[in-house]
Coordinates of C-alpha atoms in Angstrom, one line a residue:
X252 CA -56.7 -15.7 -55.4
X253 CA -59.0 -12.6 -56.7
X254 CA -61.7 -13.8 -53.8
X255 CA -59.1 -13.5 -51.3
X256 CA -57.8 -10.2 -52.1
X257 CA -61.4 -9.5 -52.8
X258 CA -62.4 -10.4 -49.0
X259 CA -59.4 -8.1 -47.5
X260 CA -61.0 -5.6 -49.6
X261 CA -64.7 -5.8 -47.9
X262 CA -63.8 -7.4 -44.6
X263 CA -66.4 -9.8 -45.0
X264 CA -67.9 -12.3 -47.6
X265 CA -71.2 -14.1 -48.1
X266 CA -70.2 -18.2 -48.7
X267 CA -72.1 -20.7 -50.5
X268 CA -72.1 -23.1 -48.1
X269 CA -73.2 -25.4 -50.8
X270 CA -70.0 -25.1 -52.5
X271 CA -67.5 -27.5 -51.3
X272 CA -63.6 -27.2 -51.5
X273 CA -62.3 -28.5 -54.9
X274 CA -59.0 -29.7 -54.0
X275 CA -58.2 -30.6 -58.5
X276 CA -55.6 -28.1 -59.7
X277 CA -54.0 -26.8 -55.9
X278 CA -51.2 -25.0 -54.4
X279 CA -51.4 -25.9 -50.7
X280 CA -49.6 -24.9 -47.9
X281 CA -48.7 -27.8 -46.2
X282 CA -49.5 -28.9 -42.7
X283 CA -46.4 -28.1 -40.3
X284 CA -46.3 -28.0 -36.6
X285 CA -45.5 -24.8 -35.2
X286 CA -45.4 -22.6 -38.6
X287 CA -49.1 -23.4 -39.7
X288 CA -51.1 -20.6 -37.1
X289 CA -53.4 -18.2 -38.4
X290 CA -50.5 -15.6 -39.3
X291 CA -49.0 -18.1 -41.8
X292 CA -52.1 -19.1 -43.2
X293 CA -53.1 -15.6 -44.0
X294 CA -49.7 -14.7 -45.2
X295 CA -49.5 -18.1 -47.4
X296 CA -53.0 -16.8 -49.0
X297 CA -52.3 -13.4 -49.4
X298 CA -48.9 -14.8 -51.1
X299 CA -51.3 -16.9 -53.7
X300 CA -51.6 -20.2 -51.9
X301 CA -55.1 -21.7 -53.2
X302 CA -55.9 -24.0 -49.6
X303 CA -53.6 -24.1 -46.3
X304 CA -53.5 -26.2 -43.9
X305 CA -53.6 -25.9 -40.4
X306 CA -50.5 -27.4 -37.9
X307 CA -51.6 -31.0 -37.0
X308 CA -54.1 -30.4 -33.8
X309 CA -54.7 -33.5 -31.8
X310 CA -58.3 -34.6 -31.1
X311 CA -57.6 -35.7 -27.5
X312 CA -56.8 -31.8 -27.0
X313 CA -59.3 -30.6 -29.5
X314 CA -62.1 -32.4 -28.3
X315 CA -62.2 -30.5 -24.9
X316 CA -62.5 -26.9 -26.2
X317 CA -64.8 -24.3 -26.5
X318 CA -65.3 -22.6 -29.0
X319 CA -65.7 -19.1 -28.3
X320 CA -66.1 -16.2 -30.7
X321 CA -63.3 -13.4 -29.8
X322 CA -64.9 -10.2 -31.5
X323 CA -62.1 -8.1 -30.5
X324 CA -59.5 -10.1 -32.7
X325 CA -62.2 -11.2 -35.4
X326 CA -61.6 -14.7 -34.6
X327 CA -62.8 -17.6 -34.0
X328 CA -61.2 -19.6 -31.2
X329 CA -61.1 -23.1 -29.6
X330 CA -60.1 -22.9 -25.7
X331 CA -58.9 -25.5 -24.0
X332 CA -60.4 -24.7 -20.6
X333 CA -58.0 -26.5 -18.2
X334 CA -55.3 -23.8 -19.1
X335 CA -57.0 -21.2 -21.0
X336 CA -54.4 -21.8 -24.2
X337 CA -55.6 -21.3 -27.8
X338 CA -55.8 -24.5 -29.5
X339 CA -56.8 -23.4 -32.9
X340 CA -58.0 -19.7 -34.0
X341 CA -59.3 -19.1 -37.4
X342 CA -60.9 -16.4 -38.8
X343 CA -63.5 -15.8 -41.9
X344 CA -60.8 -13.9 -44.5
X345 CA -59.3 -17.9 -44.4
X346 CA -62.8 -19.8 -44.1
X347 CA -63.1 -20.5 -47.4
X348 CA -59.5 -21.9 -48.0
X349 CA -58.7 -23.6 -44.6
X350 CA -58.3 -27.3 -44.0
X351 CA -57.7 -28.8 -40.5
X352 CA -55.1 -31.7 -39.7
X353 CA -56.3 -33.6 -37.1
X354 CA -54.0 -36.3 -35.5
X355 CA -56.7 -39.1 -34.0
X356 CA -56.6 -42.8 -33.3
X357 CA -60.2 -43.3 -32.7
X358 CA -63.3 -43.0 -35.1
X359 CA -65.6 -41.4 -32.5
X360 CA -63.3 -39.2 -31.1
X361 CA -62.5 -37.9 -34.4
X362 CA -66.3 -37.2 -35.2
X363 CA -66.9 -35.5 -32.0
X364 CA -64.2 -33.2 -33.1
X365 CA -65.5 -32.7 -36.2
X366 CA -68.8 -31.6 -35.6
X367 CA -67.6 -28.9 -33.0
X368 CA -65.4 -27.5 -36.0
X369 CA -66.6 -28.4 -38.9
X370 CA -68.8 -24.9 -39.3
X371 CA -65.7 -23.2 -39.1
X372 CA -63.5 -24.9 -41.6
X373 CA -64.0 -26.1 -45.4
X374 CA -62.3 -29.2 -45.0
X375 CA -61.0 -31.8 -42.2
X376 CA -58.0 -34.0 -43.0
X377 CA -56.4 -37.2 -40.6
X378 CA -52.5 -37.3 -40.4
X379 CA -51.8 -40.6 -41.3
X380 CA -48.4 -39.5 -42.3
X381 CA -46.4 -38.2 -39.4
X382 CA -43.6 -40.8 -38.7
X383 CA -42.7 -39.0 -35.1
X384 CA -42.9 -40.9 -31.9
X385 CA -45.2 -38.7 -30.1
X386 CA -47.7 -39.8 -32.8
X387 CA -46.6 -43.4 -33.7
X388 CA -47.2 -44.2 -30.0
X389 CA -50.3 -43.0 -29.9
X390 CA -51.3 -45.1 -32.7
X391 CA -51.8 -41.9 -34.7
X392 CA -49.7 -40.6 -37.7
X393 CA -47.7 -43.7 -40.0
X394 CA -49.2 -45.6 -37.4
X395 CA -52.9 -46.0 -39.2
X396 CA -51.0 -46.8 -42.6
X397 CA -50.3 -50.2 -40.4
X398 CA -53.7 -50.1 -39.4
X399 CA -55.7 -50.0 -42.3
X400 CA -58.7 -51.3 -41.6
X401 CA -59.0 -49.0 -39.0
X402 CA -57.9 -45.9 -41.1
X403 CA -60.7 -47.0 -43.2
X404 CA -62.9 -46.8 -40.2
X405 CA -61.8 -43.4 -39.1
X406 CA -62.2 -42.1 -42.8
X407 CA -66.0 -43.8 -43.5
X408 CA -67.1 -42.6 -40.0
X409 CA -66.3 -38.7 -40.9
X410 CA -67.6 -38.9 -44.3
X411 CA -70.7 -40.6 -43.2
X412 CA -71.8 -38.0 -40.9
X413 CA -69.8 -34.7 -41.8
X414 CA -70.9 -32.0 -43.8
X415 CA -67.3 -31.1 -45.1
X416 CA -64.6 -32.8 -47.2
X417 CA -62.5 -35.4 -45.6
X418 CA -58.8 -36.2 -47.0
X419 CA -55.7 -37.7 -45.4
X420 CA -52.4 -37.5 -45.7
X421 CA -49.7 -40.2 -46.2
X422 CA -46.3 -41.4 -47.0
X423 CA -45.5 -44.2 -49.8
X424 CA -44.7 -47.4 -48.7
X425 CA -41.1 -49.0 -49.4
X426 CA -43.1 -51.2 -52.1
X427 CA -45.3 -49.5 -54.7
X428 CA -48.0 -51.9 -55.3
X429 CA -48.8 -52.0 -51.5
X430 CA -49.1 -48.1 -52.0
X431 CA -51.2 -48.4 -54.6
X432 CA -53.7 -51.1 -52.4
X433 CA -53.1 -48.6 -49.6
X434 CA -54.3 -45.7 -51.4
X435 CA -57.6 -47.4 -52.8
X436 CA -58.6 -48.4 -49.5
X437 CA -58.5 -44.9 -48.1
X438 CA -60.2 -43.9 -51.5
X439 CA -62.9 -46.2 -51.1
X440 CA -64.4 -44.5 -48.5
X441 CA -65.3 -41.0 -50.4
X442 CA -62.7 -38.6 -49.4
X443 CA -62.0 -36.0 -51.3
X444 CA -58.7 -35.7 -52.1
X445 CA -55.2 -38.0 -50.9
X446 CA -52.1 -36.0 -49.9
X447 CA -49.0 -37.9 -50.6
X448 CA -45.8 -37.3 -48.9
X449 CA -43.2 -39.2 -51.9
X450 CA -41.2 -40.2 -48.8
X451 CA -41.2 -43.2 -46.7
X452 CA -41.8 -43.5 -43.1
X453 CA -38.0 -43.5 -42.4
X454 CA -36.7 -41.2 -45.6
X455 CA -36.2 -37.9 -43.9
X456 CA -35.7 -34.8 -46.3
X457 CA -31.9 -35.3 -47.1
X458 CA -33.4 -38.7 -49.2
X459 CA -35.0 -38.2 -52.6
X460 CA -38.5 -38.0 -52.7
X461 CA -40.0 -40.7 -55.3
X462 CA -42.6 -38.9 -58.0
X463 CA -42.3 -42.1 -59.9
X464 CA -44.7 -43.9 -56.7
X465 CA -47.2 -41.1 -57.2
X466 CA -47.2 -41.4 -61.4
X467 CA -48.2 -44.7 -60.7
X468 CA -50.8 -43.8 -57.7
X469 CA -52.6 -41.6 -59.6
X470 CA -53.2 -44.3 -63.0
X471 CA -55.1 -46.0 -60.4
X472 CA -57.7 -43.8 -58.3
X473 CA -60.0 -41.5 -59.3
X474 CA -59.9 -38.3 -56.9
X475 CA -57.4 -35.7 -56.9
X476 CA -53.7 -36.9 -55.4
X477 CA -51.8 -34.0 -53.7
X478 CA -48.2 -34.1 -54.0
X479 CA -45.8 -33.7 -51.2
X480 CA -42.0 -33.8 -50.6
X481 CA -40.4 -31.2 -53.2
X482 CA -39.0 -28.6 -51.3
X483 CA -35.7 -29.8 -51.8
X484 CA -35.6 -28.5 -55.2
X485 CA -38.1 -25.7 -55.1
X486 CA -36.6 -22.3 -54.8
X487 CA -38.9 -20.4 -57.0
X488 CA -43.0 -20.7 -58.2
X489 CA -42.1 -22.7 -61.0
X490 CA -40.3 -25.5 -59.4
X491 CA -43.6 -26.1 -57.7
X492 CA -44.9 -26.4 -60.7
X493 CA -42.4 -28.6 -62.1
X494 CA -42.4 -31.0 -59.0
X495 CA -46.1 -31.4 -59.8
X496 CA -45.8 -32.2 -63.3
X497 CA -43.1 -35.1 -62.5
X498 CA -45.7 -36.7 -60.2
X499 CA -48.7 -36.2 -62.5
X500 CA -50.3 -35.3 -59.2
X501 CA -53.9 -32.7 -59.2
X502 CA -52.2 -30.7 -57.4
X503 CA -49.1 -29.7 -55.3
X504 CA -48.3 -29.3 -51.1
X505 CA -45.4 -27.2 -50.0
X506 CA -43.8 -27.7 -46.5
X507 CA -40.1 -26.4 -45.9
X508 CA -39.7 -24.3 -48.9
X509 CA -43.0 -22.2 -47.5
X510 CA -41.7 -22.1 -44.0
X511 CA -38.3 -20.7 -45.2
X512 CA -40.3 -18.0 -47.2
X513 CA -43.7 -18.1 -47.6
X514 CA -43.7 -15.7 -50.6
X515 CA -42.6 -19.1 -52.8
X516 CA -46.2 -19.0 -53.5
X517 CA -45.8 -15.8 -55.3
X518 CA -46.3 -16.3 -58.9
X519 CA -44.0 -13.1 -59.3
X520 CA -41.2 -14.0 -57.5
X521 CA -39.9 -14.1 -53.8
X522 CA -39.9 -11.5 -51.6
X523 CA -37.2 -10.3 -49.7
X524 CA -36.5 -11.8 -46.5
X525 CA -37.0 -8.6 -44.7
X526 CA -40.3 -7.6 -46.1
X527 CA -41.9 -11.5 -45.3
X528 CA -40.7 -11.2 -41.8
X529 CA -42.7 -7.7 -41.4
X530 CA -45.8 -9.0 -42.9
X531 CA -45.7 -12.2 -40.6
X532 CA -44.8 -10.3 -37.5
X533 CA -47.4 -7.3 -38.3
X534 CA -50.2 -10.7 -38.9
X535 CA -48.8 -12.2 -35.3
X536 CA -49.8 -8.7 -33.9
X537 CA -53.0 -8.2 -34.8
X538 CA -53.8 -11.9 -34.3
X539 CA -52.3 -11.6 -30.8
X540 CA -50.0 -15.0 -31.9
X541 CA -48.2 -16.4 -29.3
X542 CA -44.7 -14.5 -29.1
X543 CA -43.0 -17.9 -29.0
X544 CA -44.8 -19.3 -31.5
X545 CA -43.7 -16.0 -33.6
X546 CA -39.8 -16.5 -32.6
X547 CA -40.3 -19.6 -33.8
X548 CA -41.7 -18.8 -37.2
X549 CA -38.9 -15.8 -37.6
X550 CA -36.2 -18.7 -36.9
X551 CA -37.2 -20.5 -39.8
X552 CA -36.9 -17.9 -41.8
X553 CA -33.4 -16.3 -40.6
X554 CA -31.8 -19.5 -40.7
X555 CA -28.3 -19.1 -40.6
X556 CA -28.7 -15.7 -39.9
X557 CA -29.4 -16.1 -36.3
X558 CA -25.4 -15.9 -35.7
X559 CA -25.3 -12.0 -37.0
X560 CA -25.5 -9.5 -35.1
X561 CA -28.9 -8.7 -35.9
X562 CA -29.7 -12.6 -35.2
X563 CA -28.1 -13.1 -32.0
X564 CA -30.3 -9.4 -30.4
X565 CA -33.3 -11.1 -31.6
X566 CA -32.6 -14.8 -30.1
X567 CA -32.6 -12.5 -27.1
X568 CA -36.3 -11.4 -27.6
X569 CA -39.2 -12.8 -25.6
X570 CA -41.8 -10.4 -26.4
X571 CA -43.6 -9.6 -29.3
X572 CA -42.9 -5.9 -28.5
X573 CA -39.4 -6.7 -28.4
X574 CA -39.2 -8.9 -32.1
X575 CA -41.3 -5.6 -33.4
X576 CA -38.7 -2.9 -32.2
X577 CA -36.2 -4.7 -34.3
X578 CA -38.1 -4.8 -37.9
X579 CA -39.2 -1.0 -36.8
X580 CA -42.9 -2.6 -36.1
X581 CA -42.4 -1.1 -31.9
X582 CA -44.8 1.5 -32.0
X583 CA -47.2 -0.8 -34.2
X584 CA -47.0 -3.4 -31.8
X585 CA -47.4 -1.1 -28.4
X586 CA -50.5 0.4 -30.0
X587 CA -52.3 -2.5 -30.9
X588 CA -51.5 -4.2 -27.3
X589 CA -52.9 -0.9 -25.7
X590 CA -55.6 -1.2 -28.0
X591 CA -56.5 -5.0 -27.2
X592 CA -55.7 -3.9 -23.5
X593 CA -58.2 -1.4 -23.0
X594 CA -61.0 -2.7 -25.3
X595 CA -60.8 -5.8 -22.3
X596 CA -59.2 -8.7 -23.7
X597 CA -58.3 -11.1 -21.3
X598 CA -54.4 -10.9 -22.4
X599 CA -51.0 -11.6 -20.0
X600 CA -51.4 -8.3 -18.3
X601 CA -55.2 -9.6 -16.9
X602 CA -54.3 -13.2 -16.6
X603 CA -55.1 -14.4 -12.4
X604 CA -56.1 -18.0 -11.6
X605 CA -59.4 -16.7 -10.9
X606 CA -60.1 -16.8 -14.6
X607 CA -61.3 -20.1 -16.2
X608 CA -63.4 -21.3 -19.1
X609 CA -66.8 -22.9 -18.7
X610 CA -67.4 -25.5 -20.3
X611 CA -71.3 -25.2 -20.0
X612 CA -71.6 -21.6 -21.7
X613 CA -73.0 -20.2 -24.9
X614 CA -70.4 -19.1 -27.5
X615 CA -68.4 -16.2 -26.7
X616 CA -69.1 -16.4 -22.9
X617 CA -66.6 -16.6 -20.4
X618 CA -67.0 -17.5 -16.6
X619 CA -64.5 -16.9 -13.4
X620 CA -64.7 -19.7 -10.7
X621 CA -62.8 -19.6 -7.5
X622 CA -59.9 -22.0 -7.6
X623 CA -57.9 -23.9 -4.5
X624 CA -55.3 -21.7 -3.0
X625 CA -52.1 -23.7 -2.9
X626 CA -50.5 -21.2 -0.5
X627 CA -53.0 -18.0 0.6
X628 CA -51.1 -14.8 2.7
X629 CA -53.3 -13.8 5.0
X630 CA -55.3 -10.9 4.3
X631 CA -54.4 -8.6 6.8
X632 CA -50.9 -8.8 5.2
X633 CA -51.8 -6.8 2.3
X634 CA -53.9 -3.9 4.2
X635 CA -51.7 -0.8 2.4
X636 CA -50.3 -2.3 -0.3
X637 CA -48.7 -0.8 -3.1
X638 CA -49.8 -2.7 -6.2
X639 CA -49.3 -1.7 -9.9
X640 CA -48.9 -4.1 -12.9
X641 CA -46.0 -4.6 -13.4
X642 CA -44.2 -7.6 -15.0
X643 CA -40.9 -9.2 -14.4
X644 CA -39.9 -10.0 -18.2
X645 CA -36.5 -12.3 -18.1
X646 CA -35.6 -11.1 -21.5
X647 CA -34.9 -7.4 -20.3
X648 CA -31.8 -8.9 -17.9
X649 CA -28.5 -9.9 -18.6
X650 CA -27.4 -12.9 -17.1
X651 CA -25.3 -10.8 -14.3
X652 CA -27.8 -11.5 -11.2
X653 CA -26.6 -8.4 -9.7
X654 CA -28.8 -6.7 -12.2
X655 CA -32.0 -8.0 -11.0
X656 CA -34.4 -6.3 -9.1
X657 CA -34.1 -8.6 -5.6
X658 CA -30.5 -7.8 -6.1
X659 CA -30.7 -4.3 -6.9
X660 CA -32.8 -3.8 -4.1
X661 CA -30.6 -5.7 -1.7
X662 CA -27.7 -3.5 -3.0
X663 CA -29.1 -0.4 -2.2
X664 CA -30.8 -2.0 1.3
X665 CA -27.3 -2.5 2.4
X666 CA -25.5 0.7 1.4
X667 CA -28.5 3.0 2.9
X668 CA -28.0 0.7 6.2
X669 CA -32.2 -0.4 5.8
X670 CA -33.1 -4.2 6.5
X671 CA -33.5 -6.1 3.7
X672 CA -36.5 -6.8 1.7
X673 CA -38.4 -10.1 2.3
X674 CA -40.9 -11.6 0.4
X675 CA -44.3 -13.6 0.7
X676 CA -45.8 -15.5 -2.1
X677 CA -49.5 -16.4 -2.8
X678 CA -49.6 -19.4 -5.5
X679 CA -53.0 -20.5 -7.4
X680 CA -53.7 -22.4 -9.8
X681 CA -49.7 -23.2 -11.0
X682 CA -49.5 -18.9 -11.0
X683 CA -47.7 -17.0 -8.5
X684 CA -47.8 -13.4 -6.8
X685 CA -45.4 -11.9 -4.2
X686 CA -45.6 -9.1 -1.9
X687 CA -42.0 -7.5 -1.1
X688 CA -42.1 -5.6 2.6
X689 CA -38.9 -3.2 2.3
X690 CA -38.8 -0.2 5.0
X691 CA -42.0 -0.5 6.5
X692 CA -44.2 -0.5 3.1
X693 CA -45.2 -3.4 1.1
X694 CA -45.3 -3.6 -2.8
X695 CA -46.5 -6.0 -5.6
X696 CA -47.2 -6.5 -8.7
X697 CA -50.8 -7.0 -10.2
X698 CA -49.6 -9.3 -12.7
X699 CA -49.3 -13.2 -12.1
X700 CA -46.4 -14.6 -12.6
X701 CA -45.4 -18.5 -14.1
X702 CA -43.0 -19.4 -11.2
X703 CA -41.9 -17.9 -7.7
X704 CA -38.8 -16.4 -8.3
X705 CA -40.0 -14.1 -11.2
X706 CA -43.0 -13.7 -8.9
X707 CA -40.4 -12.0 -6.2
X708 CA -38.5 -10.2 -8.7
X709 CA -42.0 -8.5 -10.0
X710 CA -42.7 -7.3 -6.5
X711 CA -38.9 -6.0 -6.4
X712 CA -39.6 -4.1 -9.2
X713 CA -42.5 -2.2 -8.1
X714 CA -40.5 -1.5 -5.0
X715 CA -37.6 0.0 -7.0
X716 CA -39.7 2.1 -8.9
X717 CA -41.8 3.5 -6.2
X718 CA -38.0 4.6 -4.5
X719 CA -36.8 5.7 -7.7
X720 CA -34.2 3.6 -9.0
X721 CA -35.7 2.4 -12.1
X722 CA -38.0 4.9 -14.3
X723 CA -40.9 4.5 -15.7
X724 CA -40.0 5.4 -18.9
X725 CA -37.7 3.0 -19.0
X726 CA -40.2 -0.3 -18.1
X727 CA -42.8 1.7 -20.7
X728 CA -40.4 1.1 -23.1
X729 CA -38.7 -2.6 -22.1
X730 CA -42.9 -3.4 -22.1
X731 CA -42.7 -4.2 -17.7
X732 CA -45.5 -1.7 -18.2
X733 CA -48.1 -1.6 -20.8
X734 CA -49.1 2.3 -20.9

C-alpha cells in the first residue's frame, strides 16, 4: 500500500492509464450494501486493503445520473436528478484501487453504465451472486448464474467495448462440476478475474463455506479466482491468509469480518474498536456521508454494544453532529459543516424544491427549474415574515409531545391568555414549509422540511425563539442552527 500512503501524502497522483488493475495476489474489500461508501473504502485502503469494492449500485438507477464533479468535497459524484441523492461518490486517493458492482439484467444497459463511469473507476464487476429477492426478481444477482447464456452476453458485451477490466462475482453451485462449466463460460469471455462466494445460493453465513469447490475451480481456468465466504473464521490478518491458502484462490475477498472492523486488513494487528469508529466517522465528515448511512456503518461495528449506555445515547443520534459529539469529533464536525456551508455547497440547510439537476449540462454544472406547487400560500400571507433557518431535528425530542415546539407554544399561548398559534403550509416537490401566525406576527423556517408536521414544528421553533423560550445557544449546539 506504499502508493496509497504515498497519494495522502501529495494529494494527488499522476496514473498510467495504461496500467490496468492486476487482480493476482489481492486483499479485497468485499462488495456490501450499505458499508461499501467512500468512507469505508478509504479506511479499508488506508488499513492495507490492495482493491475495494464499491456497495452493489443498480444500473437502472445508475444509468440516469450525472456525473458532476464536487470540487468542494474533492469528489466525483453521480446524481440521480429526480431526487438529487448521491448514487455513487468516488474520489482520486481511491481511483487506482476501486472496482464498481453493478447489479444489471440487461447487456446494453450495463454498457451505457459503463461508459458514463468507467473514467472514474479501474474496474467494473456484475453481481451475479446476490441470492436476495430484490435482485432475483429482477433477474439480476443468482439470477444470471440460471441464465447463462445471458451472463455470457452481459460479460462479452462490456469487455468488447470497455476500456476497464470486467469480473463477476458468484456463488458455487450445489454440484461442483456444474461450477466448474459455470465458471469457464463466464471465463470465456475475457474478464479479468472471478470472485467466488464458497456458498450456495441458499447457504447463509451460519453454513460452512466450501474451499474444496474453489481448489477444484481454480485447476481448471486460467485467470485469477477471488475467494469469498471466510469471515467466519477470520479474526486476525493471518486467517485471511490462511482462508486463501485452503482455497488455492489468487487472491482473497473480505465481507463481515471488514464491516465488523475494517482494521482486519492491518497486517499489524486490529485496532481498537474506538479508534476505527473515529477514523470512519472523521472520513463520513469530510466526505459529507449520509448520517444514516454512517449510523449504519457504526452499528456494525458496536454490535452488541448498542444495549450499553453509550449504545443506547447513540441509537438516539440522527445527525452527524450528534454521532461526532459522542467520539469527541463535535467541534470537528460543526467546523467542517460551517466550512462546506459557507463555501456554497448545496447541503440540507440549502435544500428547496426549486433545486434540480439537469440532465443536459456540462460536468459540474447545476441548474434550478421551477417545479408544480402542490399547495402555494398566497403571497400576501408572508408580507413581514420572520424567517430564519432553522430545523426541526426529531432526534433532539423525547418522546413526551408536550416537549415539542407546537406544544410548547400552545402551553405558553394558553397560560399568557394569547390565541393559539395556527399554521399554513406550502408543499413542493414532496418538501414542505410552514408559516406559524402567533400574536399578530408570523414566523418560519428557511429550511424545507420532509413531511408537514416537522414542517409546523420548524415554524414553532422560530416562534419560540424569537419570544424567548428556547436559546440560541442551545439550538447552536443541538445543530437546529448551523452557526
Amino acid at each position: 500500500m506504499f502508493w496509497f500512503h504515498l497519494i495522502k501524502t501529495v494529494g494527488k497522483m499522476v496514473v498510467d492509464k495504461s496500467l490496468k488493475l492486476n487482480y493476482c495476489n489481492k486483499v479485497i474489500l468485499a462488495p456490501m450494501v450499505r458499508v461499501g461508501t467512500l468512507p469505508t473504502r478509504l479506511l479499508a485502503l488506508e488499513m492495507g486493503a490492495d482493491i475495494v469494492y464499491s456497495e452493489e449500485l443498480i444500473d437502472l438507477k445508475l444509468v440516469k445520473c450525472k456525473r458532476t464533479i464536487n470540487e468542494l468535497l474533492g469528489t466525483v459524484d453521480y446524481i440521480d436528478p429526480t431526487d438529487g441523492t448521491v448514487a455513487f461518490r468516488t474520489c482520486d486517493l481511491e481511483k487506482p484501487f476501486v472496482v464498481l458492482q453493478m447489479g444489471t439484467s440487461d447487456a446494453s444497459r450495463a454498457l451505457a453504465v459503463g461508459q458514463l463511469v468507467q473514467d472514474d473507476i479501474s474496474g467494473l464487476d456484475i453481481n451475479m451472486g446476490c441470492p436476495k429477492e430484490f435482485s432475483i426478481k429482477g433477474g439480476m444477482g443468482a439470477a444470471l448464474m440460471a441464465q447463462p447464456d445471458k451472463a455470457v452476453h452481459i460479460l462479452k458485451t462490456l469487455v468488447d467495448n470497455l476500456k476497464i477490466p470486467i469480473t463477476c462475482k458468484i456463488r458455487i453451485l450445489p454440484n461442483l462440476q456444474d461450477t466448474v462449466e459455470l465458471v469457464k463460460k463466464l471465463a470465456s469471455t475475457g474478464i479479468a478475474a472471478i470472485a467466488i462466494h464458497a456458498r450456495t445460493r441458499d447457504e447463509r453465513p451460519q453454513h460452512n463455506p466450501h474451499p474444496d469447490f474453489i481448489r477444484e475451480i481454480v485447476k481448471q481456468v486460467n485467470i485469477p479466482i477471488i475467494a469469498n465466504g471466510g469471515s467466519r473464521d477470520i479474526q486476525k490478518y493471518a486467517d485471511i491468509l490462511k482462508f486463501r491458502a485452503d482455497c488455492n484462490a489468487s487472491s482473497v475477498m473480505v465481507a463481515r469480518a471488514a464491516q465488523l472492523n475494517v482494521s482486519i486488513f492491518r497486517k499489524e494487528g486490529l485496532l481498537p474498536m474506538d479508534e476505527v469508529i473515529f477514523k470512519y466517522l472523521k472520513l463520513s465528515v469530510d466526505y459529507d456521508n449520509p448520517p444514516h448511512n454512517t449510523k449504519y456503518g457504526i452499528q456494525s461495528i458496536l454490535r452488541d454494544l448498542q444495549m450499553t449506555p453509550r449504545g443506547k445515547k447513540f441509537l438516539q443520534c440522527q445527525t452527524m453532529q450528534q454521532m461526532c459529539e459522542i467520539w469527541n469529533l463535535g467541534d470537528y464536525c460543526r467546523n467542517k459543516e460551517l466550512e462546506i456551508y459557507r463555501r456554497g455547497k448545496l447541503g440540507r440547510r440549502k435544500v428547496t424544491p426549486n433545486q434540480v439537476i439537469s440532465s443536459d449540462l456540462n460536468d459540474g454544472e447545476t441548474v434550478t427549474k421551477k417545479l408544480k406547487t402542490e399547495d402555494k400560500i398566497e403571497a400576501s400571507a408572508v408580507e413581514g415574515i420572520i424567517e430564519e433557518n432553522i430545523s426541526f431535528l426529531r432526534c433532539n425530542y423525547s418522546s413526551d409531545v408536550r416537549l415539542f415546539p407546537k406544544s410548547v407554544l400552545y402551553t405558553y399561548a394558553n397560560k399568557h391568555n394569547k390565541l393559539c398559534a395556527c399554521y399554513e403550509t406550502e408543499g413542493q416537490n414532496k418538501l414542505f414549509r410552514s408559516i406559524c401566525k402567533f400574536d399578530g406576527k408570523l414566523y418560519r423556517s428557511t429550511f424545507w422540511q420532509k413531511n408537514k408536521r416537522q414542517a409546523e414544528q420548524a415554524a414553532a421553533l422560530v416562534c419560540l425563539k424569537h419570544i424567548g423560550l428556547v436559546a440560541e445557544e442551545e439550538l447552536i449546539k443541538n445543530g437546529s442552527i448551523l452557526r
